[in-house]
PDB file of C-alpha atoms and ligand atoms in Angstrom:
ATOM      1  CA  MET A1394      50.235  11.567  33.524  1.00  0.00           C
ATOM      2  CA  GLU A1395      50.197   8.622  35.920  1.00  0.00           C
ATOM      3  CA  LYS A1396      48.276   5.369  35.979  1.00  0.00           C
ATOM      4  CA  ARG A1397      45.912   5.062  38.926  1.00  0.00           C
ATOM      5  CA  GLU A1398      43.424   2.275  39.696  1.00  0.00           C
ATOM      6  CA  MET A1399      42.902  -0.344  36.971  1.00  0.00           C
ATOM      7  CA  LEU A1400      39.321  -0.094  35.759  1.00  0.00           C
ATOM      8  CA  TYR A1401      39.212  -3.047  33.438  1.00  0.00           C
ATOM      9  CA  GLU A1402      41.403  -5.798  32.015  1.00  0.00           C
ATOM     10  CA  GLY A1403      40.400  -7.143  28.638  1.00  0.00           C
ATOM     11  CA  LYS A1404      41.945  -9.805  26.444  1.00  0.00           C
ATOM     12  CA  ALA A1405      44.442  -7.471  24.766  1.00  0.00           C
ATOM     13  CA  LYS A1406      44.418  -4.275  26.834  1.00  0.00           C
ATOM     14  CA  LYS A1407      44.184  -2.846  30.341  1.00  0.00           C
ATOM     15  CA  VAL A1408      42.394   0.421  31.121  1.00  0.00           C
ATOM     16  CA  PHE A1409      43.514   2.662  34.000  1.00  0.00           C
ATOM     17  CA  LYS A1410      42.083   5.766  35.603  1.00  0.00           C
ATOM     18  CA  THR A1411      44.271   8.887  35.734  1.00  0.00           C
ATOM     19  CA  ASP A1412      44.188  11.977  37.968  1.00  0.00           C
ATOM     20  CA  ASN A1413      41.846  13.489  35.407  1.00  0.00           C
ATOM     21  CA  ALA A1414      38.332  11.954  35.505  1.00  0.00           C
ATOM     22  CA  GLU A1415      37.942  12.711  31.785  1.00  0.00           C
ATOM     23  CA  GLU A1416      40.985  10.700  30.652  1.00  0.00           C
ATOM     24  CA  TYR A1417      42.068   7.070  30.838  1.00  0.00           C
ATOM     25  CA  ILE A1418      45.360   5.332  30.080  1.00  0.00           C
ATOM     26  CA  ILE A1419      45.252   2.210  27.905  1.00  0.00           C
ATOM     27  CA  GLU A1420      48.021  -0.386  28.135  1.00  0.00           C
ATOM     28  CA  TYR A1421      48.420  -2.708  25.139  1.00  0.00           C
ATOM     29  CA  LYS A1422      49.401  -6.296  26.019  1.00  0.00           C
ATOM     30  CA  ASP A1423      51.125  -9.042  24.011  1.00  0.00           C
ATOM     31  CA  ASP A1424      48.367 -11.506  24.967  1.00  0.00           C
ATOM     32  CA  ALA A1425      46.369 -12.892  22.064  1.00  0.00           C
ATOM     33  CA  THR A1426      43.118 -14.831  22.043  1.00  0.00           C
ATOM     34  CA  ALA A1427      40.941 -16.239  19.281  1.00  0.00           C
ATOM     35  CA  PHE A1428      37.687 -18.164  18.898  1.00  0.00           C
ATOM     36  CA  ASN A1429      36.069 -16.431  21.867  1.00  0.00           C
ATOM     37  CA  ALA A1430      39.188 -17.008  24.039  1.00  0.00           C
ATOM     38  CA  LYS A1431      39.250 -20.787  23.434  1.00  0.00           C
ATOM     39  CA  LYS A1432      42.705 -20.308  21.873  1.00  0.00           C
ATOM     40  CA  LYS A1433      45.206 -18.327  23.958  1.00  0.00           C
ATOM     41  CA  GLY A1434      48.801 -17.250  23.405  1.00  0.00           C
ATOM     42  CA  THR A1435      51.166 -14.322  23.174  1.00  0.00           C
ATOM     43  CA  ILE A1436      52.500 -12.510  20.154  1.00  0.00           C
ATOM     44  CA  GLU A1437      55.849 -10.949  20.945  1.00  0.00           C
ATOM     45  CA  HIS A1438      55.830  -7.136  20.659  1.00  0.00           C
ATOM     46  CA  LYS A1439      52.138  -7.107  19.680  1.00  0.00           C
ATOM     47  CA  GLY A1440      51.396  -4.504  22.368  1.00  0.00           C
ATOM     48  CA  ILE A1441      53.938  -2.120  20.845  1.00  0.00           C
ATOM     49  CA  VAL A1442      52.748  -2.722  17.268  1.00  0.00           C
ATOM     50  CA  ASN A1443      49.053  -2.303  18.091  1.00  0.00           C
ATOM     51  CA  ASN A1444      49.622   0.798  20.230  1.00  0.00           C
ATOM     52  CA  LYS A1445      51.759   2.491  17.573  1.00  0.00           C
ATOM     53  CA  MET A1446      49.495   1.496  14.677  1.00  0.00           C
ATOM     54  CA  THR A1447      46.311   2.559  16.466  1.00  0.00           C
ATOM     55  CA  SER A1448      47.934   5.883  17.390  1.00  0.00           C
ATOM     56  CA  ILE A1449      48.906   6.587  13.759  1.00  0.00           C
ATOM     57  CA  ILE A1450      45.500   5.587  12.388  1.00  0.00           C
ATOM     58  CA  PHE A1451      43.377   7.367  14.994  1.00  0.00           C
ATOM     59  CA  ALA A1452      45.377  10.585  14.425  1.00  0.00           C
ATOM     60  CA  LEU A1453      44.786  10.205  10.666  1.00  0.00           C
ATOM     61  CA  LEU A1454      41.044   9.598  11.134  1.00  0.00           C
ATOM     62  CA  GLU A1455      40.749  12.669  13.420  1.00  0.00           C
ATOM     63  CA  GLU A1456      42.464  14.733  10.755  1.00  0.00           C
ATOM     64  CA  LYS A1457      39.920  13.435   8.207  1.00  0.00           C
ATOM     65  CA  GLY A1458      36.936  14.406  10.388  1.00  0.00           C
ATOM     66  CA  ILE A1459      36.151  11.241  12.396  1.00  0.00           C
ATOM     67  CA  PRO A1460      35.940  12.081  16.132  1.00  0.00           C
ATOM     68  CA  THR A1461      37.914   9.576  18.242  1.00  0.00           C
ATOM     69  CA  HIS A1462      38.789   8.993  21.897  1.00  0.00           C
ATOM     70  CA  PHE A1463      42.525   9.253  21.099  1.00  0.00           C
ATOM     71  CA  VAL A1464      44.526  11.976  22.881  1.00  0.00           C
ATOM     72  CA  LYS A1465      48.180  10.903  22.481  1.00  0.00           C
ATOM     73  CA  MET A1466      50.632   8.045  22.612  1.00  0.00           C
ATOM     74  CA  ILE A1467      52.506   8.094  25.945  1.00  0.00           C
ATOM     75  CA  ASP A1468      55.169   5.433  25.319  1.00  0.00           C
ATOM     76  CA  ASP A1469      55.610   2.145  23.428  1.00  0.00           C
ATOM     77  CA  THR A1470      52.685   0.367  25.071  1.00  0.00           C
ATOM     78  CA  HIS A1471      50.524   3.163  26.547  1.00  0.00           C
ATOM     79  CA  GLN A1472      48.173   5.754  25.161  1.00  0.00           C
ATOM     80  CA  LEU A1473      46.096   8.519  26.718  1.00  0.00           C
ATOM     81  CA  VAL A1474      42.429   8.538  25.673  1.00  0.00           C
ATOM     82  CA  LYS A1475      39.241  10.377  26.561  1.00  0.00           C
ATOM     83  CA  ALA A1476      37.074   8.449  29.019  1.00  0.00           C
ATOM     84  CA  VAL A1477      34.060   6.990  27.218  1.00  0.00           C
ATOM     85  CA  GLU A1478      31.271   4.542  27.893  1.00  0.00           C
ATOM     86  CA  ILE A1479      31.672   1.813  25.268  1.00  0.00           C
ATOM     87  CA  VAL A1480      28.618   1.134  23.090  1.00  0.00           C
ATOM     88  CA  PRO A1481      28.342  -2.684  23.290  1.00  0.00           C
ATOM     89  CA  LEU A1482      28.474  -3.215  19.530  1.00  0.00           C
ATOM     90  CA  GLU A1483      31.187  -4.617  17.280  1.00  0.00           C
ATOM     91  CA  VAL A1484      30.774  -2.867  13.961  1.00  0.00           C
ATOM     92  CA  ILE A1485      32.204  -4.894  11.098  1.00  0.00           C
ATOM     93  CA  ILE A1486      32.905  -3.881   7.499  1.00  0.00           C
ATOM     94  CA  ARG A1487      33.673  -6.424   4.807  1.00  0.00           C
ATOM     95  CA  ASN A1488      35.155  -5.543   1.432  1.00  0.00           C
ATOM     96  CA  THR A1489      36.166  -9.133   0.643  1.00  0.00           C
ATOM     97  CA  ALA A1490      34.810 -12.436   1.983  1.00  0.00           C
ATOM     98  CA  ALA A1491      36.851 -14.013   4.809  1.00  0.00           C
ATOM     99  CA  GLY A1492      36.323 -15.486   8.270  1.00  0.00           C
ATOM    100  CA  SER A1493      32.842 -15.888   9.704  1.00  0.00           C
ATOM    101  CA  VAL A1494      30.997 -14.588   6.612  1.00  0.00           C
ATOM    102  CA  CYS A1495      32.450 -17.513   4.613  1.00  0.00           C
ATOM    103  CA  LYS A1496      31.408 -19.998   7.271  1.00  0.00           C
ATOM    104  CA  ASN A1497      27.933 -18.477   7.814  1.00  0.00           C
ATOM    105  CA  PHE A1498      26.981 -18.080   4.162  1.00  0.00           C
ATOM    106  CA  GLY A1499      29.114 -20.712   2.414  1.00  0.00           C
ATOM    107  CA  LEU A1500      31.265 -18.195   0.546  1.00  0.00           C
ATOM    108  CA  GLU A1501      34.729 -18.711  -0.864  1.00  0.00           C
ATOM    109  CA  GLU A1502      37.484 -16.750   0.877  1.00  0.00           C
ATOM    110  CA  GLY A1503      38.965 -13.880  -1.114  1.00  0.00           C
ATOM    111  CA  VAL A1504      35.986 -12.996  -3.311  1.00  0.00           C
ATOM    112  CA  ASP A1505      35.357  -9.227  -3.388  1.00  0.00           C
ATOM    113  CA  PHE A1506      31.850  -8.040  -2.530  1.00  0.00           C
ATOM    114  CA  ASP A1507      30.116  -5.818  -5.112  1.00  0.00           C
ATOM    115  CA  ILE A1508      28.744  -3.710  -2.282  1.00  0.00           C
ATOM    116  CA  THR A1509      30.335  -3.055   1.097  1.00  0.00           C
ATOM    117  CA  VAL A1510      28.910  -5.395   3.733  1.00  0.00           C
ATOM    118  CA  GLN A1511      28.300  -3.975   7.209  1.00  0.00           C
ATOM    119  CA  GLU A1512      27.368  -6.060  10.257  1.00  0.00           C
ATOM    120  CA  PHE A1513      26.664  -5.401  13.913  1.00  0.00           C
ATOM    121  CA  CYS A1514      27.471  -7.904  16.673  1.00  0.00           C
ATOM    122  CA  TYR A1515      26.363  -7.562  20.281  1.00  0.00           C
ATOM    123  CA  LYS A1516      29.606  -7.326  22.299  1.00  0.00           C
ATOM    124  CA  ASN A1517      28.971 -10.020  24.884  1.00  0.00           C
ATOM    125  CA  ASP A1518      31.535 -12.793  25.435  1.00  0.00           C
ATOM    126  CA  ASP A1519      29.125 -15.037  27.344  1.00  0.00           C
ATOM    127  CA  LEU A1520      26.805 -15.069  24.324  1.00  0.00           C
ATOM    128  CA  GLY A1521      29.674 -15.351  21.804  1.00  0.00           C
ATOM    129  CA  ASP A1522      29.117 -11.883  20.267  1.00  0.00           C
ATOM    130  CA  PRO A1523      25.955 -12.752  18.278  1.00  0.00           C
ATOM    131  CA  MET A1524      25.111 -10.847  15.101  1.00  0.00           C
ATOM    132  CA  VAL A1525      22.257  -8.373  15.645  1.00  0.00           C
ATOM    133  CA  ASN A1526      20.226  -6.119  13.356  1.00  0.00           C
ATOM    134  CA  ASN A1527      18.980  -2.569  13.835  1.00  0.00           C
ATOM    135  CA  SER A1528      15.764  -3.625  15.576  1.00  0.00           C
ATOM    136  CA  HIS A1529      17.639  -5.897  18.018  1.00  0.00           C
ATOM    137  CA  ILE A1530      19.881  -2.947  18.902  1.00  0.00           C
ATOM    138  CA  LEU A1531      16.854  -0.780  19.771  1.00  0.00           C
ATOM    139  CA  ALA A1532      14.877  -3.571  21.469  1.00  0.00           C
ATOM    140  CA  LEU A1533      17.853  -4.571  23.644  1.00  0.00           C
ATOM    141  CA  GLY A1534      18.607  -0.912  24.407  1.00  0.00           C
ATOM    142  CA  LEU A1535      22.195  -1.193  23.118  1.00  0.00           C
ATOM    143  CA  ALA A1536      22.064   2.184  21.341  1.00  0.00           C
ATOM    144  CA  ALA A1537      19.508   4.745  20.163  1.00  0.00           C
ATOM    145  CA  GLN A1538      18.564   5.116  16.478  1.00  0.00           C
ATOM    146  CA  ASP A1539      20.407   8.423  16.073  1.00  0.00           C
ATOM    147  CA  GLU A1540      23.513   6.740  17.528  1.00  0.00           C
ATOM    148  CA  VAL A1541      23.187   3.760  15.154  1.00  0.00           C
ATOM    149  CA  ASP A1542      22.893   6.198  12.229  1.00  0.00           C
ATOM    150  CA  VAL A1543      26.039   8.134  13.131  1.00  0.00           C
ATOM    151  CA  ILE A1544      27.973   4.922  13.900  1.00  0.00           C
ATOM    152  CA  ARG A1545      27.123   3.550  10.432  1.00  0.00           C
ATOM    153  CA  GLU A1546      28.035   6.847   8.756  1.00  0.00           C
ATOM    154  CA  TYR A1547      31.423   7.005  10.516  1.00  0.00           C
ATOM    155  CA  THR A1548      32.174   3.326   9.860  1.00  0.00           C
ATOM    156  CA  PHE A1549      31.663   3.584   6.091  1.00  0.00           C
ATOM    157  CA  LYS A1550      33.772   6.763   6.041  1.00  0.00           C
ATOM    158  CA  ILE A1551      36.512   4.986   8.028  1.00  0.00           C
ATOM    159  CA  ASN A1552      36.453   2.202   5.426  1.00  0.00           C
ATOM    160  CA  ASP A1553      36.980   4.689   2.580  1.00  0.00           C
ATOM    161  CA  ILE A1554      39.872   6.378   4.407  1.00  0.00           C
ATOM    162  CA  LEU A1555      41.534   3.102   5.447  1.00  0.00           C
ATOM    163  CA  LYS A1556      41.180   1.326   2.083  1.00  0.00           C
ATOM    164  CA  ASP A1557      43.000   4.239   0.458  1.00  0.00           C
ATOM    165  CA  PHE A1558      45.612   4.466   3.246  1.00  0.00           C
ATOM    166  CA  PHE A1559      46.430   0.740   3.137  1.00  0.00           C
ATOM    167  CA  ILE A1560      46.458   0.288  -0.651  1.00  0.00           C
ATOM    168  CA  LYS A1561      49.128   3.007  -0.868  1.00  0.00           C
ATOM    169  CA  ARG A1562      51.162   0.713   1.399  1.00  0.00           C
ATOM    170  CA  ASN A1563      50.496  -2.351  -0.770  1.00  0.00           C
ATOM    171  CA  LEU A1564      47.960  -3.764   1.696  1.00  0.00           C
ATOM    172  CA  LYS A1565      44.426  -4.848   0.825  1.00  0.00           C
ATOM    173  CA  LEU A1566      41.845  -4.183   3.547  1.00  0.00           C
ATOM    174  CA  ILE A1567      39.686  -7.314   3.567  1.00  0.00           C
ATOM    175  CA  ASP A1568      37.550  -6.535   6.633  1.00  0.00           C
ATOM    176  CA  PHE A1569      37.752  -4.874  10.052  1.00  0.00           C
ATOM    177  CA  LYS A1570      35.927  -4.332  13.327  1.00  0.00           C
ATOM    178  CA  VAL A1571      35.537  -1.030  15.154  1.00  0.00           C
ATOM    179  CA  GLU A1572      33.923   0.034  18.414  1.00  0.00           C
ATOM    180  CA  PHE A1573      32.480   3.364  19.486  1.00  0.00           C
ATOM    181  CA  GLY A1574      32.022   5.133  22.814  1.00  0.00           C
ATOM    182  CA  ARG A1575      29.963   7.947  24.306  1.00  0.00           C
ATOM    183  CA  LEU A1576      31.631  10.996  25.815  1.00  0.00           C
ATOM    184  CA  PRO A1577      29.950  12.327  29.001  1.00  0.00           C
ATOM    185  CA  ASP A1578      27.879  14.711  26.829  1.00  0.00           C
ATOM    186  CA  GLY A1579      26.677  11.788  24.680  1.00  0.00           C
ATOM    187  CA  THR A1580      28.845  12.511  21.639  1.00  0.00           C
ATOM    188  CA  ILE A1581      29.712   9.320  19.737  1.00  0.00           C
ATOM    189  CA  VAL A1582      33.450   8.840  19.098  1.00  0.00           C
ATOM    190  CA  LEU A1583      35.557   6.028  17.667  1.00  0.00           C
ATOM    191  CA  ALA A1584      37.197   4.037  20.502  1.00  0.00           C
ATOM    192  CA  ASP A1585      39.168   0.787  21.023  1.00  0.00           C
ATOM    193  CA  GLU A1586      41.865  -0.024  18.438  1.00  0.00           C
ATOM    194  CA  ILE A1587      42.590  -0.532  14.749  1.00  0.00           C
ATOM    195  CA  SER A1588      45.413  -3.059  14.350  1.00  0.00           C
ATOM    196  CA  PRO A1589      46.263  -6.458  12.827  1.00  0.00           C
ATOM    197  CA  ASP A1590      44.151  -7.898  15.687  1.00  0.00           C
ATOM    198  CA  THR A1591      41.048  -6.150  14.362  1.00  0.00           C
ATOM    199  CA  CYS A1592      41.652  -5.877  10.589  1.00  0.00           C
ATOM    200  CA  ARG A1593      42.330  -8.481   7.924  1.00  0.00           C
ATOM    201  CA  LEU A1594      45.151  -7.178   5.741  1.00  0.00           C
ATOM    202  CA  TRP A1595      46.594  -9.063   2.766  1.00  0.00           C
ATOM    203  CA  ASP A1596      49.669  -8.173   0.758  1.00  0.00           C
ATOM    204  CA  LYS A1597      48.316  -6.654  -2.469  1.00  0.00           C
ATOM    205  CA  ASP A1598      50.644  -8.640  -4.760  1.00  0.00           C
ATOM    206  CA  THR A1599      50.878 -12.035  -3.055  1.00  0.00           C
ATOM    207  CA  ASN A1600      47.671 -12.107  -0.940  1.00  0.00           C
ATOM    208  CA  LYS A1601      49.865 -13.165   2.018  1.00  0.00           C
ATOM    209  CA  LYS A1602      47.868 -12.754   5.213  1.00  0.00           C
ATOM    210  CA  LEU A1603      49.456 -10.090   7.446  1.00  0.00           C
ATOM    211  CA  ASP A1604      47.069 -10.148  10.400  1.00  0.00           C
ATOM    212  CA  LYS A1605      45.735 -12.181  13.313  1.00  0.00           C
ATOM    213  CA  ASP A1606      44.667 -15.039  11.000  1.00  0.00           C
ATOM    214  CA  ARG A1607      48.347 -16.131  11.144  1.00  0.00           C
ATOM    215  CA  PHE A1608      47.785 -16.739  14.894  1.00  0.00           C
ATOM    216  CA  ARG A1609      44.201 -18.056  14.576  1.00  0.00           C
ATOM    217  CA  ARG A1610      45.180 -20.617  11.934  1.00  0.00           C
ATOM    218  CA  ASP A1611      48.772 -21.363  13.070  1.00  0.00           C
ATOM    219  CA  LEU A1612      50.274 -20.082   9.815  1.00  0.00           C
ATOM    220  CA  GLY A1613      53.630 -19.113  11.388  1.00  0.00           C
ATOM    221  CA  GLU A1614      55.567 -15.826  11.058  1.00  0.00           C
ATOM    222  CA  VAL A1615      53.033 -14.127  13.316  1.00  0.00           C
ATOM    223  CA  GLU A1616      55.374 -11.567  14.944  1.00  0.00           C
ATOM    224  CA  GLU A1617      56.959 -10.832  11.553  1.00  0.00           C
ATOM    225  CA  ALA A1618      53.565 -10.110   9.985  1.00  0.00           C
ATOM    226  CA  TYR A1619      52.597  -7.639  12.732  1.00  0.00           C
ATOM    227  CA  GLN A1620      55.981  -5.908  12.403  1.00  0.00           C
ATOM    228  CA  GLU A1621      55.657  -5.763   8.605  1.00  0.00           C
ATOM    229  CA  VAL A1622      52.259  -4.074   8.865  1.00  0.00           C
ATOM    230  CA  LEU A1623      53.627  -1.506  11.338  1.00  0.00           C
ATOM    231  CA  ASN A1624      56.610  -0.810   9.058  1.00  0.00           C
ATOM    232  CA  ARG A1625      54.297  -0.138   6.117  1.00  0.00           C
ATOM    233  CA  VAL A1626      51.837   1.921   8.184  1.00  0.00           C
ATOM    234  CA  SER A1627      54.718   4.064   9.546  1.00  0.00           C
ATOM    235  CA  LYS A1628      55.786   5.130   6.005  1.00  0.00           C
TER     236      LYS A1628
HETATM  237  N1  UDP B2699      37.035  -9.047  14.701  1.00  0.00           N
HETATM  238  C1  UDP B2699      37.549  -8.506  15.865  1.00  0.00           C
HETATM  239  N2  UDP B2699      37.066  -8.928  17.075  1.00  0.00           N
HETATM  240  C2  UDP B2699      36.090  -9.873  17.180  1.00  0.00           C
HETATM  241  C3  UDP B2699      35.554 -10.418  16.009  1.00  0.00           C
HETATM  242  C4  UDP B2699      36.052  -9.987  14.786  1.00  0.00           C
HETATM  243  O1  UDP B2699      38.423  -7.632  15.810  1.00  0.00           O
HETATM  244  O2  UDP B2699      35.694 -10.208  18.312  1.00  0.00           O
HETATM  245  C5  UDP B2699      37.544  -8.605  13.402  1.00  0.00           C
HETATM  246  C6  UDP B2699      38.358  -9.678  12.710  1.00  0.00           C
HETATM  247  O3  UDP B2699      39.738  -9.548  12.993  1.00  0.00           O
HETATM  248  C7  UDP B2699      38.090  -9.405  11.251  1.00  0.00           C
HETATM  249  C8  UDP B2699      36.675  -8.811  11.241  1.00  0.00           C
HETATM  250  O4  UDP B2699      36.445  -8.339  12.559  1.00  0.00           O
HETATM  251  O5  UDP B2699      38.995  -8.425  10.760  1.00  0.00           O
HETATM  252  C9  UDP B2699      35.608  -9.807  10.855  1.00  0.00           C
HETATM  253  O6  UDP B2699      35.731 -10.941  11.678  1.00  0.00           O
HETATM  254  P1  UDP B2699      34.833 -12.243  11.471  1.00  0.00           P
HETATM  255  O7  UDP B2699      33.416 -11.905  11.729  1.00  0.00           O
HETATM  256  O8  UDP B2699      35.160 -12.842  10.159  1.00  0.00           O
HETATM  257  O9  UDP B2699      35.218 -13.179  12.660  1.00  0.00           O
HETATM  258  P2  UDP B2699      36.406 -14.195  12.887  1.00  0.00           P
HETATM  259  O10 UDP B2699      36.631 -14.927  11.610  1.00  0.00           O
HETATM  260  O11 UDP B2699      37.542 -13.326  13.289  1.00  0.00           O
HETATM  261  O12 UDP B2699      35.889 -15.039  13.987  1.00  0.00           O
END
């Protein structure tokens, strides 16, 4: 399988066409951004960690009945995926308060929610990924109601699977973001990545942050945290 024309370069990944119109190759980069790309840097070996971790987790989710775009890992920084059209929504789950929900609603970081919080943001960098509700999604034509319903169903199921997976590895899943895509026949599948860039993960015993917040907030030991998460996920 060979890379052909580059279709898209994002902040953390590049997407290439292949000889097969139904499959793309994704390359994971070490580049890191935060605060809508106002903060930029690199995290050594992040591409390898995020590619390997996403490959392990997407294979697990497939096995548990969540359809995904994942086909296979090709090498340390590349994976083969099914070509999809990305639904322009960031779907967020929060088990514990952290990040923007603390800022927006004046909550203390680290307090567990009694019910699982789910948010949608419109994936649009120029607008700063604003939070949207179900009616915005329909009015803006971002997705149809049956798509929103299946996206919500999958996202809650992913949370149940991941909470269990991570706690067995002494990691607490605070929150995460996922994205979905449409196959040519319209089927909704999980796409993008699941990694320390897109999840908040705290050590269960010490609450040490083992995710991108170490980069966002200049907490140090960034590379080590990513590697530690991959080591635990690989067990
Ligand atoms: N997140 C992400 N991409 C984004 C925004 C958020 O992967 O563009 C993830 C983030 O890593 C965290 C969760 O979604 O695990 C919730 O993020 P939040 O809304 O708190 O935003 P942040 O504090 O990261 O700005």
